[in-house]
PDB file of C-alpha atoms in Angstrom:
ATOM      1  CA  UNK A   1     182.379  92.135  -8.307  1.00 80.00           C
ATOM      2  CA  UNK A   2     179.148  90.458  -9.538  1.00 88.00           C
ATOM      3  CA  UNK A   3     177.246  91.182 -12.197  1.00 92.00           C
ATOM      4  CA  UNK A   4     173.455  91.622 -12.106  1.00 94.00           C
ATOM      5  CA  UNK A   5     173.038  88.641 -14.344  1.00 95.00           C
ATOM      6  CA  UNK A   6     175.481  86.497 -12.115  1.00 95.00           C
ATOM      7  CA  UNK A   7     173.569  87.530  -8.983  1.00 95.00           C
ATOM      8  CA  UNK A   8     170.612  86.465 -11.205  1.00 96.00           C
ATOM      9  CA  UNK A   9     172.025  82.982 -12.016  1.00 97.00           C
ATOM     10  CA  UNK A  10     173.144  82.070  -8.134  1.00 97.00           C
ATOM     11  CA  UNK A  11     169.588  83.273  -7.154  1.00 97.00           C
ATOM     12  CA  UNK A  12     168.115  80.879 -10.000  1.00 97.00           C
ATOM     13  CA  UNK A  13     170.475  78.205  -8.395  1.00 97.00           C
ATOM     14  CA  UNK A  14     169.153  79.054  -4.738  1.00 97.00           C
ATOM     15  CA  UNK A  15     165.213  78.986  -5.964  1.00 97.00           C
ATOM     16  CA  UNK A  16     166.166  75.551  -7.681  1.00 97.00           C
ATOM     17  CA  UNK A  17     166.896  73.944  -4.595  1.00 97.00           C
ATOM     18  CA  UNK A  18     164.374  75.356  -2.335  1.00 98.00           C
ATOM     19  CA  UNK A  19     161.544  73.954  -5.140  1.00 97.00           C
ATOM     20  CA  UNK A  20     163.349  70.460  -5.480  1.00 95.00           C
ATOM     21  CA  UNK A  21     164.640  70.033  -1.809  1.00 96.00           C
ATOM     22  CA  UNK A  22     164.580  66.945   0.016  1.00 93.00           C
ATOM     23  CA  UNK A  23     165.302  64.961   2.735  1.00 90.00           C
ATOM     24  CA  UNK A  24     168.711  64.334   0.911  1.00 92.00           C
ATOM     25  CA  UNK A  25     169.899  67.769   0.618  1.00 94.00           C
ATOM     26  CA  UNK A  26     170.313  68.335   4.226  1.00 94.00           C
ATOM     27  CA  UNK A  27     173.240  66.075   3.570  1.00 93.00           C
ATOM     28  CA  UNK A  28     174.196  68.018   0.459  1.00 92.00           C
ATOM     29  CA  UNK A  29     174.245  71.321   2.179  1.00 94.00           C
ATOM     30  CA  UNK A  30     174.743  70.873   5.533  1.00 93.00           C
ATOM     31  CA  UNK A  31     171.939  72.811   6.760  1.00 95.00           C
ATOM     32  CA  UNK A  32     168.373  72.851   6.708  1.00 96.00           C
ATOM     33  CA  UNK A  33     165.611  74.589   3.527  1.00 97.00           C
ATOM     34  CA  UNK A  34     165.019  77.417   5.778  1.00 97.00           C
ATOM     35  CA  UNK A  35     168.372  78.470   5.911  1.00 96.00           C
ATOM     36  CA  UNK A  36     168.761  78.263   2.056  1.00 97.00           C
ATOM     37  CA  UNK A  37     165.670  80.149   1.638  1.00 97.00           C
ATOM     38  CA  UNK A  38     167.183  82.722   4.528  1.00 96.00           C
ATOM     39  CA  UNK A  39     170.066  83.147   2.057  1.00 96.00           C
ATOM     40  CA  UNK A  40     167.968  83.435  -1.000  1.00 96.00           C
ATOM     41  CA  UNK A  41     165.504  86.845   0.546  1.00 96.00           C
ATOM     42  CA  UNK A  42     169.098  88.259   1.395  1.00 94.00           C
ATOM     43  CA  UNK A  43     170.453  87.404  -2.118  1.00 95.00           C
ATOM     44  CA  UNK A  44     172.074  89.337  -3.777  1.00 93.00           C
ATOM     45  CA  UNK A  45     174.975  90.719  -1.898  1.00 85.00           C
ATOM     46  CA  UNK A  46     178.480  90.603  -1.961  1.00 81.00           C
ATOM     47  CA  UNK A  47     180.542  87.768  -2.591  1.00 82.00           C
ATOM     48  CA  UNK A  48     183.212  89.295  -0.134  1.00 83.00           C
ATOM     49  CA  UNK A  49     180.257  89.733   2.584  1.00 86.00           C
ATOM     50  CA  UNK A  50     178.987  85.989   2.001  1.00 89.00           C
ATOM     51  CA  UNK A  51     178.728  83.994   5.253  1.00 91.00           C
ATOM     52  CA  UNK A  52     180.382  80.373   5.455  1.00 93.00           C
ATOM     53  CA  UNK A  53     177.019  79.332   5.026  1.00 94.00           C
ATOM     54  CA  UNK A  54     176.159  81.541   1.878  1.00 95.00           C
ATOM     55  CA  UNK A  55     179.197  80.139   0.313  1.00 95.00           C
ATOM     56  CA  UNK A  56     178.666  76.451   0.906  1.00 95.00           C
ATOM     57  CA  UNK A  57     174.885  77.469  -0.672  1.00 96.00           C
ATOM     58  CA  UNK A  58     176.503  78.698  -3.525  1.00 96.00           C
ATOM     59  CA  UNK A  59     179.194  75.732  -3.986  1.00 96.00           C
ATOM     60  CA  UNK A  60     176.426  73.378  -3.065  1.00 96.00           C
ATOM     61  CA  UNK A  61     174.172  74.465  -5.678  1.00 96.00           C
ATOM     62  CA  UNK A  62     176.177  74.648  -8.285  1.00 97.00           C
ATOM     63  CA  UNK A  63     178.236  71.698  -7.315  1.00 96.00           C
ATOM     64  CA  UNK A  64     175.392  69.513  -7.856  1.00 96.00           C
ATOM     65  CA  UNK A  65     173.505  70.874 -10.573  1.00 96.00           C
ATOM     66  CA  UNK A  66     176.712  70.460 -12.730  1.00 97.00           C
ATOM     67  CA  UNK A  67     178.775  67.314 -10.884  1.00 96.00           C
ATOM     68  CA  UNK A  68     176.399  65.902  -8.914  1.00 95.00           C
ATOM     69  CA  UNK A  69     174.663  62.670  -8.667  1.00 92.00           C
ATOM     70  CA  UNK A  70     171.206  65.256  -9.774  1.00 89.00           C
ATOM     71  CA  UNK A  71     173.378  67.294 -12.418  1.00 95.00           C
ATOM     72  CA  UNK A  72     170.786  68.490 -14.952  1.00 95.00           C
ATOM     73  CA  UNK A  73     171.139  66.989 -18.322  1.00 93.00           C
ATOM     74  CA  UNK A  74     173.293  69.764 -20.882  1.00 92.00           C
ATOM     75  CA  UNK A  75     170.251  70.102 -22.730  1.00 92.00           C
ATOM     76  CA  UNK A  76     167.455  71.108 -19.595  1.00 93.00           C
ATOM     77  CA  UNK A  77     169.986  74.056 -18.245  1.00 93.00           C
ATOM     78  CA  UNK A  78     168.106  76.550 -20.088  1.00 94.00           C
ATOM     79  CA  UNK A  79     164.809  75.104 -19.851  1.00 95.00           C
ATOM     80  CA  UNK A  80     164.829  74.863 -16.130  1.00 94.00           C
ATOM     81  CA  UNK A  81     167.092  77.707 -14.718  1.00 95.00           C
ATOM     82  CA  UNK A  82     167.147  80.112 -18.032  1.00 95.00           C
ATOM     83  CA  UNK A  83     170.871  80.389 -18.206  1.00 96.00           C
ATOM     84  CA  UNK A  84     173.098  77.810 -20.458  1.00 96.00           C
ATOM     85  CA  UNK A  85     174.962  75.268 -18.506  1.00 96.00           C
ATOM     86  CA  UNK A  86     178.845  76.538 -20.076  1.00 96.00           C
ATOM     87  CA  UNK A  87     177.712  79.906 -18.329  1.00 96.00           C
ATOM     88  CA  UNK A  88     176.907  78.789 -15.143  1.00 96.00           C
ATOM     89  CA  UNK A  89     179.784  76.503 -15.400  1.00 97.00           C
ATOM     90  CA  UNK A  90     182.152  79.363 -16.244  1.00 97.00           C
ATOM     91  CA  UNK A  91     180.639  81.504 -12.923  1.00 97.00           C
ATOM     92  CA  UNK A  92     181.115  78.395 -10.724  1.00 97.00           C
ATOM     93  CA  UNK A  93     184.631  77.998 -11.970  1.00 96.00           C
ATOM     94  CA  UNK A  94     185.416  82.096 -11.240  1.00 96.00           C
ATOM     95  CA  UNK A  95     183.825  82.211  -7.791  1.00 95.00           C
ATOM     96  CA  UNK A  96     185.112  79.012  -6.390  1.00 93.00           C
ATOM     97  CA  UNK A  97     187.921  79.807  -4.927  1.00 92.00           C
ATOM     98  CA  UNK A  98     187.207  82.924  -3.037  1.00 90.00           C
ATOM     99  CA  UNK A  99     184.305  80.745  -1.660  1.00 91.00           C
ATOM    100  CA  UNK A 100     186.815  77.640  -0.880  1.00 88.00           C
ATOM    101  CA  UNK A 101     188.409  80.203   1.314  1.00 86.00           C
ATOM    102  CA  UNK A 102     184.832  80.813   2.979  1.00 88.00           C
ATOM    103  CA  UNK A 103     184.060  77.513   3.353  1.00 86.00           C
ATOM    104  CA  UNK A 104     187.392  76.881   5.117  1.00 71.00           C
TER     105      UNK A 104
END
């Protein structure tokens, strides 16, 4: 089960993305901004009820803002999503593999 504030960092995540896309996150998530922003009005719901495409949102998102070639420098985490970069880093590690199985 999610929390409110989880569901309230992935959304942060989502709205991230859909203000910085670009032509190279196509690549990055495999679909197009409209979908992501699709995902974000339905957001939140239930992990369990996420579409292969929700998931690969989520692990996108995250993926990159902590990994990535446009990971967000330790100290900007709270300035730009609100939430400290160990806890979204700690929520990424906890829903990854239910979403692996997703993405699968």
């Amino acid at each position: 089960m999610i929390s409110e504030r989880e569901n309230t960092i992935i959304a942060a995540a989502f709205e991230y993305w859909i203000e910085k896309w670009s032509s190279e996150c196509l690549a990055l998530f495999g679909f197009e901004k409209e979908t992501l922003e699709s995902i974000r009005a339905a957001w939140p719901q239930s992990i369990s009820e996420c579409s292969c495409e929700c998931a690969l949102a989520i692990n996108s998102s995250f993926g990159e803002i902590l990994y990535g070639a446009s990971a967000l420098n330790v100290t900007k985490f709270h300035s730009i999503l609100g939430f400290e970069r160990n806890e979204i880093e700690v929520l990424f590690k906890a829903l990854r593999p239910e979403l692996e199985c997703k993405i699968d």
